[in-house]
Amino acid sequence: MALGKDSDPDYFGSLRRLLILISAGLLLALFLVWRIDNARVEQFRVTLLDRVTPGFEWTLRPVAATARMIADLRAWRRVYQQNEELRREVQRMQGWREAALQLEQKNARLLALNNVRLNPRLTYVTAEVMADAGSPFRRSAMVNVGRADGVSDGSTVVDGLGLVGRIAGVGERSARVILLTDASSRVPGVVLPSGQRVMVSGDNSVAPPLDFVGQAEALRPGDRVVSTGDGGLYPPDILIGRVTLGADGRQRLRPAADYRRLDFVRVLRRAPPAVIDGPGEIIGPLAAQPDLPPAPPEAAQ
Amino acid sequence: MSGARALSRPARTGLLLLLGVVAIHAALIPLGPGGMLVPPDLLYCLVIAWVLRAPDAPPVWLLVGLGLAADILLSRPIGLGALGLLLAAEVAGRNRASLRGLPFPAEWTAAAIGYGLILAGIYAALRLTFAEAPPPYDLLRYLVATALAYPLVALAVAWGVRLHAGERTSPRERPT
């Protein structure tokens, strides 16, 4: 402040240039750190988001809600037609609901008859989508549940109908969902009528391609794809989407989850199934022999 | 100079900080996560429009801080966006005199080209370090969205914020 603003512009210019050089070096170093120790820096990012987003939540939600209302208002002219469509749809759904109830009862009777013991049911926590990724580098979203709600890394996220993605990065009260369409997302699935195993690998487009298809000709557009439990990350039998043919001629998947209206999602909390990774101790081969030799010396003395 | 009616330097810094936070925050609004919408980089628009209109360059720490915050909060590769923002602001600041004389479409084109160069640099850096890079098509849409947003942000900066009192004297005083 002793120096006036215009008293020595050259001095300030070179000082500024030096500062910029130092900052540029530091930022480049930061990028390299991000590349080298990605997990830790990403955890830092989630921690920061966890701190920041809840504070902004009260502004994020009303704005998003208003934007959605405006988008809905555009459809007001078709309201009568939509009403009719919905009525018909409700009628159809009621028929299906009746069928589902009957099937459920039949299923329960059969299970009881056969003494089937099923895995414990999945429990879930419902979360609200708080924030978008904000840039095209990731397809992700922030939800308002976190470690405090029993959410952990890798938890599966679904909406009412289908798979949305998985949790990658958990804060105390928020978590980041990597969507199915993100380039780092790989979901093992099975195409239902044909039983073909496929890998749904995201590529940042709205319809992720299907990889590792055994017999591509066995897949038909419209076939349902559900998750297999392979790899242990996703629970089995969750609807992922339907097969469609992309504009590039590749077989792609149209997700069942409605990404345009992602307000509420369910985060599944799952106790991992018991893994049997070796023979039992009683009926296994005689593997416990090495324990025996130390005993005799004591007995000898 | 006739700085009495314009904002003082600390006030300008504070205002840019506030607007920068708003710009980052706006990108986080969940309008359609996972959908086709790509939000524009409002922070870049704001900083460039500001640098071209303010009487002096904003402090380096402010640019680095805002850029880093945007990188971290908007799930971009950390460090590269801030570096691009800093360099673009500096280049714009050094050529302020020549750029200010140009008609607005030329300024707009320059801003868009600048952002295109930044995205190309980020893409190259991600490729060189074997990181996952988004498809170029996505980056192109990001560039288009940002270029489309630039005139609006520039209008808001030129109209809403009296940065220098030279040609236009503000009717109302703005203490903050």
CSV table of C-alpha atoms in Angstrom, one decimal:
chain,number,residue,atom,x,y,z
A,1,MET,CA,0.0,0.0,0.0
A,2,ALA,CA,3.0,2.2,0.3
A,3,LEU,CA,3.5,1.8,-3.4
A,4,GLY,CA,0.9,3.5,-5.4
A,5,LYS,CA,-1.1,1.6,-8.0
A,6,ASP,CA,0.6,3.2,-10.9
A,7,SER,CA,3.9,4.2,-9.4
A,8,ASP,CA,5.8,1.2,-10.6
A,9,PRO,CA,3.9,-0.8,-13.1
A,10,ASP,CA,6.9,-2.7,-14.4
A,11,TYR,CA,7.7,-4.0,-10.9
A,12,PHE,CA,4.1,-5.2,-10.4
A,13,GLY,CA,4.1,-6.7,-13.9
A,14,SER,CA,7.1,-8.9,-13.2
A,15,LEU,CA,5.9,-9.9,-9.8
A,16,ARG,CA,2.6,-10.9,-11.3
A,17,ARG,CA,4.4,-12.9,-14.0
A,18,LEU,CA,6.4,-14.7,-11.3
A,19,LEU,CA,3.3,-15.5,-9.3
A,20,ILE,CA,1.6,-16.9,-12.4
A,21,LEU,CA,4.6,-19.0,-13.2
A,22,ILE,CA,4.7,-20.4,-9.7
A,23,SER,CA,0.9,-21.0,-9.7
A,24,ALA,CA,1.1,-22.7,-13.1
A,25,GLY,CA,3.8,-25.0,-11.8
A,26,LEU,CA,1.8,-25.9,-8.6
A,27,LEU,CA,-1.3,-26.6,-10.6
A,28,LEU,CA,0.6,-28.9,-13.0
A,29,ALA,CA,2.0,-30.7,-10.0
A,30,LEU,CA,-1.5,-31.0,-8.5
A,31,PHE,CA,-2.7,-32.6,-11.8
A,32,LEU,CA,0.2,-35.1,-11.6
A,33,VAL,CA,-0.7,-35.9,-7.9
A,34,TRP,CA,-4.3,-36.4,-9.1
A,35,ARG,CA,-3.0,-38.8,-11.7
A,36,ILE,CA,-0.6,-40.7,-9.4
A,37,ASP,CA,-2.7,-41.0,-6.2
A,38,ASN,CA,-6.2,-40.8,-7.7
A,39,ALA,CA,-8.0,-42.6,-4.9
A,40,ARG,CA,-6.8,-40.3,-2.2
A,41,VAL,CA,-7.5,-37.1,-4.2
A,42,GLU,CA,-10.9,-38.3,-5.2
A,43,GLN,CA,-11.7,-39.0,-1.6
A,44,PHE,CA,-10.6,-35.5,-0.8
A,45,ARG,CA,-12.9,-34.2,-3.6
A,46,VAL,CA,-15.8,-36.1,-2.1
A,47,THR,CA,-15.0,-34.9,1.4
A,48,LEU,CA,-15.1,-31.3,0.1
A,49,LEU,CA,-18.3,-31.9,-1.8
A,50,ASP,CA,-19.7,-33.4,1.4
A,51,ARG,CA,-18.9,-30.1,3.2
A,52,VAL,CA,-20.1,-27.8,0.4
A,53,THR,CA,-23.2,-29.2,-1.2
A,54,PRO,CA,-25.4,-29.5,1.9
A,55,GLY,CA,-24.8,-25.8,2.5
A,56,PHE,CA,-26.0,-25.1,-1.0
A,57,GLU,CA,-28.9,-27.6,-1.0
A,58,TRP,CA,-31.5,-25.0,-0.1
A,59,THR,CA,-30.7,-23.1,-3.3
A,60,LEU,CA,-30.1,-26.1,-5.6
A,61,ARG,CA,-33.4,-27.7,-5.0
A,62,PRO,CA,-35.8,-24.8,-5.7
A,63,VAL,CA,-34.0,-23.9,-8.8
A,64,ALA,CA,-34.1,-27.4,-10.2
A,65,ALA,CA,-37.7,-27.8,-9.2
A,66,THR,CA,-38.6,-24.5,-11.0
A,67,ALA,CA,-36.7,-25.5,-14.1
A,68,ARG,CA,-38.6,-28.8,-14.1
A,69,MET,CA,-41.9,-27.1,-13.7
A,70,ILE,CA,-41.2,-24.9,-16.6
A,71,ALA,CA,-40.3,-27.9,-18.7
A,72,ASP,CA,-43.6,-29.5,-17.6
A,73,LEU,CA,-45.6,-26.4,-18.4
A,74,ARG,CA,-44.6,-26.8,-22.0
A,75,ALA,CA,-46.7,-29.9,-22.1
A,76,TRP,CA,-49.8,-28.3,-20.7
A,77,ARG,CA,-51.6,-28.2,-24.0
A,78,ARG,CA,-51.5,-32.0,-24.2
A,79,VAL,CA,-52.9,-32.3,-20.7
A,80,TYR,CA,-56.3,-33.8,-21.8
A,81,GLN,CA,-54.7,-36.3,-24.1
A,82,GLN,CA,-52.2,-37.2,-21.4
A,83,ASN,CA,-54.9,-37.7,-18.9
A,84,GLU,CA,-56.7,-40.2,-21.2
A,85,GLU,CA,-53.4,-42.0,-21.8
A,86,LEU,CA,-52.7,-42.2,-18.1
A,87,ARG,CA,-56.2,-43.5,-17.5
A,88,ARG,CA,-55.7,-46.3,-20.0
A,89,GLU,CA,-52.3,-47.0,-18.5
A,90,VAL,CA,-53.7,-47.3,-15.0
A,91,GLN,CA,-56.3,-49.7,-16.2
A,92,ARG,CA,-53.7,-51.9,-17.8
A,93,MET,CA,-51.5,-51.7,-14.7
A,94,GLN,CA,-54.3,-52.7,-12.5
A,95,GLY,CA,-54.6,-55.9,-14.5
A,96,TRP,CA,-50.9,-56.5,-14.2
A,97,ARG,CA,-51.0,-55.8,-10.5
A,98,GLU,CA,-53.7,-58.4,-10.0
A,99,ALA,CA,-51.6,-60.9,-12.0
A,100,ALA,CA,-48.5,-60.1,-9.9
A,101,LEU,CA,-50.4,-60.5,-6.6
A,102,GLN,CA,-51.6,-63.9,-7.7
A,103,LEU,CA,-48.2,-64.9,-8.8
A,104,GLU,CA,-46.7,-63.7,-5.5
A,105,GLN,CA,-49.1,-65.7,-3.5
A,106,LYS,CA,-48.4,-68.8,-5.6
A,107,ASN,CA,-44.7,-68.2,-5.3
A,108,ALA,CA,-45.0,-67.9,-1.5
A,109,ARG,CA,-47.0,-71.2,-1.3
A,110,LEU,CA,-44.4,-73.0,-3.4
A,111,LEU,CA,-41.5,-71.6,-1.3
A,112,ALA,CA,-43.3,-72.7,1.9
A,113,LEU,CA,-43.9,-76.2,0.4
A,114,ASN,CA,-40.3,-76.6,-0.4
A,115,ASN,CA,-38.8,-75.0,2.7
A,116,VAL,CA,-36.6,-72.7,0.5
A,117,ARG,CA,-34.3,-70.5,2.5
A,118,LEU,CA,-33.6,-67.3,0.6
A,119,ASN,CA,-30.9,-64.7,1.0
A,120,PRO,CA,-31.9,-61.9,3.4
A,121,ARG,CA,-33.7,-59.3,1.4
A,122,LEU,CA,-31.9,-56.2,0.3
A,123,THR,CA,-32.5,-53.2,2.5
A,124,TYR,CA,-32.3,-49.8,1.0
A,125,VAL,CA,-32.3,-46.1,1.8
A,126,THR,CA,-34.0,-43.6,-0.4
A,127,ALA,CA,-32.0,-40.6,-1.3
A,128,GLU,CA,-32.6,-37.3,-3.1
A,129,VAL,CA,-30.4,-36.2,-5.9
A,130,MET,CA,-28.7,-33.0,-4.8
A,131,ALA,CA,-26.3,-32.0,-7.5
A,132,ASP,CA,-25.1,-32.7,-11.0
A,133,ALA,CA,-21.6,-33.5,-12.0
A,134,GLY,CA,-21.4,-30.0,-13.6
A,135,SER,CA,-19.1,-30.9,-16.5
A,136,PRO,CA,-18.9,-33.5,-19.2
A,137,PHE,CA,-15.9,-35.2,-17.7
A,138,ARG,CA,-18.0,-37.5,-15.5
A,139,ARG,CA,-21.5,-38.8,-15.6
A,140,SER,CA,-22.2,-38.7,-11.9
A,141,ALA,CA,-24.6,-37.1,-9.4
A,142,MET,CA,-24.5,-36.3,-5.7
A,143,VAL,CA,-27.1,-37.8,-3.4
A,144,ASN,CA,-27.9,-36.7,0.1
A,145,VAL,CA,-27.1,-39.9,2.0
A,146,GLY,CA,-23.7,-40.9,3.2
A,147,ARG,CA,-21.8,-43.0,5.6
A,148,ALA,CA,-24.1,-42.0,8.4
A,149,ASP,CA,-26.9,-43.8,6.6
A,150,GLY,CA,-25.0,-47.0,6.1
A,151,VAL,CA,-24.0,-46.3,2.5
A,152,SER,CA,-20.6,-47.6,1.5
A,153,ASP,CA,-18.4,-47.5,-1.6
A,154,GLY,CA,-19.8,-49.8,-4.3
A,155,SER,CA,-23.4,-49.7,-3.0
A,156,THR,CA,-25.8,-50.2,-5.9
A,157,VAL,CA,-28.2,-47.4,-6.8
A,158,VAL,CA,-31.5,-48.0,-8.5
A,159,ASP,CA,-34.5,-45.9,-9.3
A,160,GLY,CA,-38.0,-47.2,-9.2
A,161,LEU,CA,-37.4,-49.4,-12.2
A,162,GLY,CA,-33.8,-50.1,-13.1
A,163,LEU,CA,-30.2,-49.8,-12.2
A,164,VAL,CA,-28.8,-46.2,-12.0
A,165,GLY,CA,-25.2,-46.9,-11.1
A,166,ARG,CA,-23.0,-47.4,-8.1
A,167,ILE,CA,-21.7,-45.3,-5.2
A,168,ALA,CA,-18.1,-44.2,-5.7
A,169,GLY,CA,-17.0,-41.8,-3.0
A,170,VAL,CA,-18.8,-41.5,0.3
A,171,GLY,CA,-18.9,-38.5,2.6
A,172,GLU,CA,-20.5,-38.3,6.0
A,173,ARG,CA,-23.9,-37.0,4.7
A,174,SER,CA,-23.5,-37.3,0.9
A,175,ALA,CA,-22.2,-39.7,-1.6
A,176,ARG,CA,-21.4,-39.6,-5.3
A,177,VAL,CA,-23.2,-41.9,-7.7
A,178,ILE,CA,-21.3,-43.0,-10.8
A,179,LEU,CA,-24.0,-43.5,-13.4
A,180,LEU,CA,-24.2,-46.5,-15.7
A,181,THR,CA,-23.4,-44.3,-18.6
A,182,ASP,CA,-20.0,-43.1,-17.2
A,183,ALA,CA,-16.9,-44.2,-19.1
A,184,SER,CA,-15.6,-46.0,-16.0
A,185,SER,CA,-18.7,-48.0,-15.4
A,186,ARG,CA,-18.8,-51.8,-16.2
A,187,VAL,CA,-21.8,-53.9,-15.3
A,188,PRO,CA,-21.9,-57.6,-16.0
A,189,GLY,CA,-25.4,-58.6,-17.2
A,190,VAL,CA,-27.3,-61.3,-18.9
A,191,VAL,CA,-29.7,-60.9,-21.8
A,192,LEU,CA,-32.9,-62.6,-20.7
A,193,PRO,CA,-34.5,-64.7,-23.3
A,194,SER,CA,-31.3,-65.8,-24.9
A,195,GLY,CA,-29.2,-66.1,-21.7
A,196,GLN,CA,-26.2,-64.4,-23.3
A,197,ARG,CA,-23.7,-62.9,-20.9
A,198,VAL,CA,-22.7,-59.3,-21.8
A,199,MET,CA,-20.8,-56.5,-20.3
A,200,VAL,CA,-22.5,-53.1,-20.2
A,201,SER,CA,-19.6,-50.7,-20.5
A,202,GLY,CA,-20.4,-47.0,-20.3
A,203,ASP,CA,-18.9,-44.5,-22.8
A,204,ASN,CA,-20.4,-41.2,-21.6
A,205,SER,CA,-23.2,-41.6,-24.2
A,206,VAL,CA,-26.9,-42.0,-23.2
A,207,ALA,CA,-26.9,-45.6,-24.5
A,208,PRO,CA,-23.9,-47.6,-23.3
A,209,PRO,CA,-22.6,-50.3,-25.7
A,210,LEU,CA,-22.7,-54.0,-24.9
A,211,ASP,CA,-19.3,-55.6,-24.9
A,212,PHE,CA,-18.1,-59.2,-24.8
A,213,VAL,CA,-21.2,-60.5,-26.4
A,214,GLY,CA,-20.9,-64.2,-27.1
A,215,GLN,CA,-23.3,-64.5,-30.0
A,216,ALA,CA,-24.3,-61.1,-31.2
A,217,GLU,CA,-26.9,-62.5,-33.5
A,218,ALA,CA,-28.8,-64.0,-30.6
A,219,LEU,CA,-29.6,-60.5,-29.2
A,220,ARG,CA,-32.7,-58.8,-30.5
A,221,PRO,CA,-33.6,-55.2,-29.9
A,222,GLY,CA,-36.0,-55.0,-27.0
A,223,ASP,CA,-34.5,-57.9,-25.1
A,224,ARG,CA,-34.2,-57.2,-21.4
A,225,VAL,CA,-30.8,-57.1,-19.7
A,226,VAL,CA,-30.6,-57.8,-16.0
A,227,SER,CA,-27.5,-57.8,-13.8
A,228,THR,CA,-25.8,-61.0,-12.9
A,229,GLY,CA,-24.1,-61.0,-9.5
A,230,ASP,CA,-20.7,-61.7,-11.2
A,231,GLY,CA,-17.8,-59.9,-9.5
A,232,GLY,CA,-19.9,-59.4,-6.4
A,233,LEU,CA,-20.4,-55.7,-6.9
A,234,TYR,CA,-24.0,-55.6,-8.1
A,235,PRO,CA,-26.7,-57.8,-6.8
A,236,PRO,CA,-28.2,-60.2,-9.3
A,237,ASP,CA,-31.5,-59.8,-11.2
A,238,ILE,CA,-31.8,-56.0,-11.2
A,239,LEU,CA,-33.1,-54.7,-14.5
A,240,ILE,CA,-30.5,-52.7,-16.3
A,241,GLY,CA,-32.3,-51.9,-19.6
A,242,ARG,CA,-33.2,-53.1,-23.0
A,243,VAL,CA,-31.1,-54.0,-26.0
A,244,THR,CA,-31.3,-51.5,-28.8
A,245,LEU,CA,-29.3,-51.0,-32.0
A,246,GLY,CA,-27.2,-47.8,-32.0
A,247,ALA,CA,-26.9,-45.5,-34.9
A,248,ASP,CA,-23.4,-46.8,-35.4
A,249,GLY,CA,-24.7,-50.4,-35.8
A,250,ARG,CA,-23.4,-51.5,-32.4
A,251,GLN,CA,-25.7,-53.3,-30.0
A,252,ARG,CA,-26.3,-50.8,-27.2
A,253,LEU,CA,-28.4,-50.7,-24.0
A,254,ARG,CA,-31.2,-48.3,-23.3
A,255,PRO,CA,-31.2,-47.9,-19.5
A,256,ALA,CA,-34.4,-48.7,-17.8
A,257,ALA,CA,-33.7,-45.9,-15.2
A,258,ASP,CA,-35.2,-42.6,-16.3
A,259,TYR,CA,-32.1,-40.4,-16.2
A,260,ARG,CA,-34.0,-37.3,-17.2
A,261,ARG,CA,-36.1,-37.4,-14.1
A,262,LEU,CA,-33.6,-38.5,-11.5
A,263,ASP,CA,-35.1,-37.0,-8.4
A,264,PHE,CA,-35.1,-39.8,-6.0
A,265,VAL,CA,-33.0,-43.0,-6.0
A,266,ARG,CA,-32.7,-46.0,-3.8
A,267,VAL,CA,-29.3,-46.9,-2.5
A,268,LEU,CA,-29.2,-50.6,-1.7
A,269,ARG,CA,-27.5,-51.7,1.4
A,270,ARG,CA,-26.4,-55.2,1.0
A,271,ALA,CA,-24.7,-57.6,3.4
A,272,PRO,CA,-22.3,-59.4,1.1
A,273,PRO,CA,-23.2,-63.1,0.6
A,274,ALA,CA,-21.1,-65.6,2.6
A,275,VAL,CA,-18.2,-66.6,0.4
A,276,ILE,CA,-17.1,-70.2,0.6
A,277,ASP,CA,-13.4,-70.0,-0.2
A,278,GLY,CA,-12.0,-73.3,1.1
A,279,PRO,CA,-12.9,-76.7,2.4
A,280,GLY,CA,-14.5,-76.8,5.8
A,281,GLU,CA,-12.2,-77.7,8.7
A,282,ILE,CA,-13.9,-80.9,9.6
A,283,ILE,CA,-14.3,-82.7,6.3
A,284,GLY,CA,-11.3,-81.2,4.5
A,285,PRO,CA,-8.1,-83.0,3.6
A,286,LEU,CA,-5.6,-83.2,6.5
A,287,ALA,CA,-4.3,-79.7,6.2
A,288,ALA,CA,-3.9,-79.1,10.0
A,289,GLN,CA,-0.8,-81.2,10.3
A,290,PRO,CA,1.8,-78.4,10.6
A,291,ASP,CA,0.4,-77.5,14.0
A,292,LEU,CA,1.2,-80.8,15.5
A,293,PRO,CA,5.1,-80.9,15.6
A,294,PRO,CA,5.6,-78.1,18.2
A,295,ALA,CA,3.7,-80.1,20.8
A,296,PRO,CA,6.0,-83.1,21.1
A,297,PRO,CA,9.1,-81.3,22.5
A,298,GLU,CA,7.1,-80.1,25.5
A,299,ALA,CA,5.8,-83.6,26.0
A,300,ALA,CA,9.4,-84.9,25.7
A,301,GLN,CA,10.7,-82.7,28.5
B,1,MET,CA,-8.4,8.7,-13.0
B,2,SER,CA,-12.0,9.1,-12.3
B,3,GLY,CA,-12.2,6.2,-9.9
B,4,ALA,CA,-14.6,7.8,-7.5
B,5,ARG,CA,-17.7,6.4,-9.1
B,6,ALA,CA,-16.3,3.0,-10.0
B,7,LEU,CA,-15.9,0.1,-7.5
B,8,SER,CA,-12.7,0.1,-5.5
B,9,ARG,CA,-10.2,-2.7,-6.0
B,10,PRO,CA,-11.1,-4.7,-2.9
B,11,ALA,CA,-14.8,-4.4,-3.7
B,12,ARG,CA,-14.1,-5.6,-7.3
B,13,THR,CA,-12.2,-8.6,-5.9
B,14,GLY,CA,-15.0,-9.4,-3.5
B,15,LEU,CA,-17.6,-9.1,-6.2
B,16,LEU,CA,-15.7,-11.4,-8.6
B,17,LEU,CA,-15.3,-13.9,-5.8
B,18,LEU,CA,-19.0,-13.8,-5.1
B,19,LEU,CA,-20.0,-14.1,-8.8
B,20,GLY,CA,-17.5,-16.9,-9.3
B,21,VAL,CA,-19.0,-18.9,-6.5
B,22,VAL,CA,-22.4,-18.3,-8.0
B,23,ALA,CA,-21.1,-19.5,-11.4
B,24,ILE,CA,-19.7,-22.7,-10.0
B,25,HIS,CA,-22.8,-23.3,-8.0
B,26,ALA,CA,-25.1,-22.8,-11.1
B,27,ALA,CA,-23.4,-25.8,-12.8
B,28,LEU,CA,-24.2,-28.0,-9.9
B,29,ILE,CA,-28.0,-27.6,-10.3
B,30,PRO,CA,-29.4,-31.1,-11.0
B,31,LEU,CA,-31.4,-30.3,-14.2
B,32,GLY,CA,-30.8,-33.7,-15.8
B,33,PRO,CA,-28.0,-35.7,-14.4
B,34,GLY,CA,-26.8,-38.3,-16.9
B,35,GLY,CA,-28.9,-36.8,-19.6
B,36,MET,CA,-27.9,-35.0,-22.7
B,37,LEU,CA,-27.6,-31.6,-21.2
B,38,VAL,CA,-24.1,-30.2,-20.9
B,39,PRO,CA,-23.8,-27.1,-18.7
B,40,PRO,CA,-21.7,-24.2,-19.9
B,41,ASP,CA,-18.5,-23.3,-18.1
B,42,LEU,CA,-19.9,-20.0,-16.6
B,43,LEU,CA,-16.8,-19.4,-14.6
B,44,TYR,CA,-14.6,-19.1,-17.7
B,45,CYS,CA,-17.2,-16.7,-19.3
B,46,LEU,CA,-17.3,-14.6,-16.2
B,47,VAL,CA,-13.6,-14.3,-15.8
B,48,ILE,CA,-12.8,-13.5,-19.4
B,49,ALA,CA,-15.7,-11.0,-19.7
B,50,TRP,CA,-14.5,-9.4,-16.4
B,51,VAL,CA,-10.9,-9.2,-17.3
B,52,LEU,CA,-11.7,-7.5,-20.6
B,53,ARG,CA,-13.9,-4.9,-18.9
B,54,ALA,CA,-12.2,-4.2,-15.5
B,55,PRO,CA,-9.5,-1.6,-15.3
B,56,ASP,CA,-6.9,-4.0,-14.0
B,57,ALA,CA,-6.4,-7.7,-13.8
B,58,PRO,CA,-7.9,-9.7,-10.8
B,59,PRO,CA,-5.4,-11.1,-8.3
B,60,VAL,CA,-3.7,-14.4,-9.2
B,61,TRP,CA,-4.8,-16.1,-5.9
B,62,LEU,CA,-8.5,-15.4,-6.8
B,63,LEU,CA,-8.2,-17.0,-10.2
B,64,VAL,CA,-6.3,-20.0,-8.9
B,65,GLY,CA,-8.8,-20.4,-6.0
B,66,LEU,CA,-11.9,-20.2,-8.2
B,67,GLY,CA,-10.4,-22.4,-10.9
B,68,LEU,CA,-9.4,-25.1,-8.3
B,69,ALA,CA,-12.8,-24.9,-6.6
B,70,ALA,CA,-14.5,-25.4,-10.0
B,71,ASP,CA,-12.2,-28.3,-10.8
B,72,ILE,CA,-12.9,-30.0,-7.5
B,73,LEU,CA,-16.6,-29.4,-7.3
B,74,LEU,CA,-17.4,-30.0,-10.9
B,75,SER,CA,-15.6,-33.3,-11.1
B,76,ARG,CA,-13.1,-32.2,-13.7
B,77,PRO,CA,-9.5,-33.3,-13.8
B,78,ILE,CA,-7.9,-31.3,-10.9
B,79,GLY,CA,-5.5,-28.5,-11.7
B,80,LEU,CA,-5.9,-28.4,-15.5
B,81,GLY,CA,-9.1,-26.3,-15.6
B,82,ALA,CA,-7.6,-23.8,-13.1
B,83,LEU,CA,-4.4,-23.6,-15.1
B,84,GLY,CA,-6.3,-23.0,-18.3
B,85,LEU,CA,-8.4,-20.3,-16.6
B,86,LEU,CA,-5.3,-18.6,-15.2
B,87,LEU,CA,-3.5,-18.6,-18.5
B,88,ALA,CA,-6.5,-17.5,-20.5
B,89,ALA,CA,-7.2,-14.6,-18.1
B,90,GLU,CA,-3.6,-13.5,-18.3
B,91,VAL,CA,-3.5,-13.6,-22.1
B,92,ALA,CA,-6.8,-11.7,-22.3
B,93,GLY,CA,-5.5,-9.2,-19.7
B,94,ARG,CA,-2.3,-8.5,-21.7
B,95,ASN,CA,-4.2,-8.0,-24.9
B,96,ARG,CA,-7.0,-6.0,-23.2
B,97,ALA,CA,-6.3,-2.8,-25.0
B,98,SER,CA,-6.5,-4.4,-28.4
B,99,LEU,CA,-9.4,-6.7,-27.6
B,100,ARG,CA,-11.5,-3.9,-26.1
B,101,GLY,CA,-11.4,-1.9,-29.3
B,102,LEU,CA,-12.9,-4.8,-31.3
B,103,PRO,CA,-16.6,-5.2,-32.0
B,104,PHE,CA,-18.3,-7.7,-29.8
B,105,PRO,CA,-18.5,-10.6,-32.2
B,106,ALA,CA,-14.7,-10.6,-32.5
B,107,GLU,CA,-14.4,-10.7,-28.7
B,108,TRP,CA,-16.9,-13.5,-28.6
B,109,THR,CA,-15.0,-15.5,-31.2
B,110,ALA,CA,-11.7,-14.9,-29.3
B,111,ALA,CA,-13.3,-16.2,-26.1
B,112,ALA,CA,-14.6,-19.3,-27.8
B,113,ILE,CA,-11.3,-20.0,-29.5
B,114,GLY,CA,-9.6,-19.6,-26.1
B,115,TYR,CA,-11.9,-22.1,-24.5
B,116,GLY,CA,-11.4,-24.5,-27.4
B,117,LEU,CA,-7.7,-24.3,-26.8
B,118,ILE,CA,-8.1,-25.0,-23.1
B,119,LEU,CA,-10.3,-28.0,-23.8
B,120,ALA,CA,-7.8,-29.3,-26.4
B,121,GLY,CA,-5.0,-28.9,-23.9
B,122,ILE,CA,-7.0,-30.8,-21.2
B,123,TYR,CA,-7.8,-33.5,-23.6
B,124,ALA,CA,-4.2,-33.8,-24.7
B,125,ALA,CA,-2.9,-33.9,-21.1
B,126,LEU,CA,-5.4,-36.6,-20.2
B,127,ARG,CA,-4.4,-38.6,-23.2
B,128,LEU,CA,-0.7,-38.2,-22.5
B,129,THR,CA,-1.1,-39.4,-18.9
B,130,PHE,CA,-3.3,-42.3,-20.0
B,131,ALA,CA,-6.3,-41.0,-18.1
B,132,GLU,CA,-9.8,-41.5,-19.2
B,133,ALA,CA,-10.7,-38.6,-21.4
B,134,PRO,CA,-14.3,-37.9,-22.4
B,135,PRO,CA,-15.1,-38.4,-26.1
B,136,PRO,CA,-14.2,-35.3,-28.2
B,137,TYR,CA,-17.8,-35.0,-29.1
B,138,ASP,CA,-18.8,-34.2,-25.5
B,139,LEU,CA,-16.0,-31.6,-25.2
B,140,LEU,CA,-17.2,-30.0,-28.4
B,141,ARG,CA,-20.7,-29.7,-26.9
B,142,TYR,CA,-19.1,-28.2,-23.7
B,143,LEU,CA,-17.4,-25.7,-25.9
B,144,VAL,CA,-20.6,-24.8,-27.8
B,145,ALA,CA,-22.6,-24.5,-24.6
B,146,THR,CA,-19.9,-22.2,-23.1
B,147,ALA,CA,-19.6,-20.1,-26.3
B,148,LEU,CA,-23.4,-19.7,-26.3
B,149,ALA,CA,-23.4,-18.6,-22.7
B,150,TYR,CA,-20.6,-16.0,-23.2
B,151,PRO,CA,-22.7,-13.2,-24.6
B,152,LEU,CA,-25.2,-13.4,-21.8
B,153,VAL,CA,-22.5,-13.4,-19.1
B,154,ALA,CA,-20.7,-10.6,-20.9
B,155,LEU,CA,-23.9,-8.6,-21.1
B,156,ALA,CA,-24.5,-9.2,-17.4
B,157,VAL,CA,-21.0,-8.1,-16.5
B,158,ALA,CA,-21.0,-5.0,-18.8
B,159,TRP,CA,-24.5,-3.9,-17.7
B,160,GLY,CA,-25.0,-5.0,-14.2
B,161,VAL,CA,-21.5,-4.2,-12.8
B,162,ARG,CA,-20.0,-0.8,-13.3
B,163,LEU,CA,-16.4,-1.8,-13.5
B,164,HIS,CA,-14.8,1.4,-14.7
B,165,ALA,CA,-16.2,4.9,-14.6
B,166,GLY,CA,-14.4,6.0,-17.7
B,167,GLU,CA,-17.1,6.1,-20.3
B,168,ARG,CA,-20.1,5.4,-18.2
B,169,THR,CA,-21.0,6.8,-14.9
B,170,SER,CA,-23.3,4.7,-12.8
B,171,PRO,CA,-26.5,6.3,-11.6
B,172,ARG,CA,-26.4,4.3,-8.3
B,173,GLU,CA,-23.6,3.7,-6.0
B,174,ARG,CA,-22.7,0.1,-5.2
B,175,PRO,CA,-20.9,0.0,-1.9
B,176,THR,CA,-20.3,-3.8,-1.9
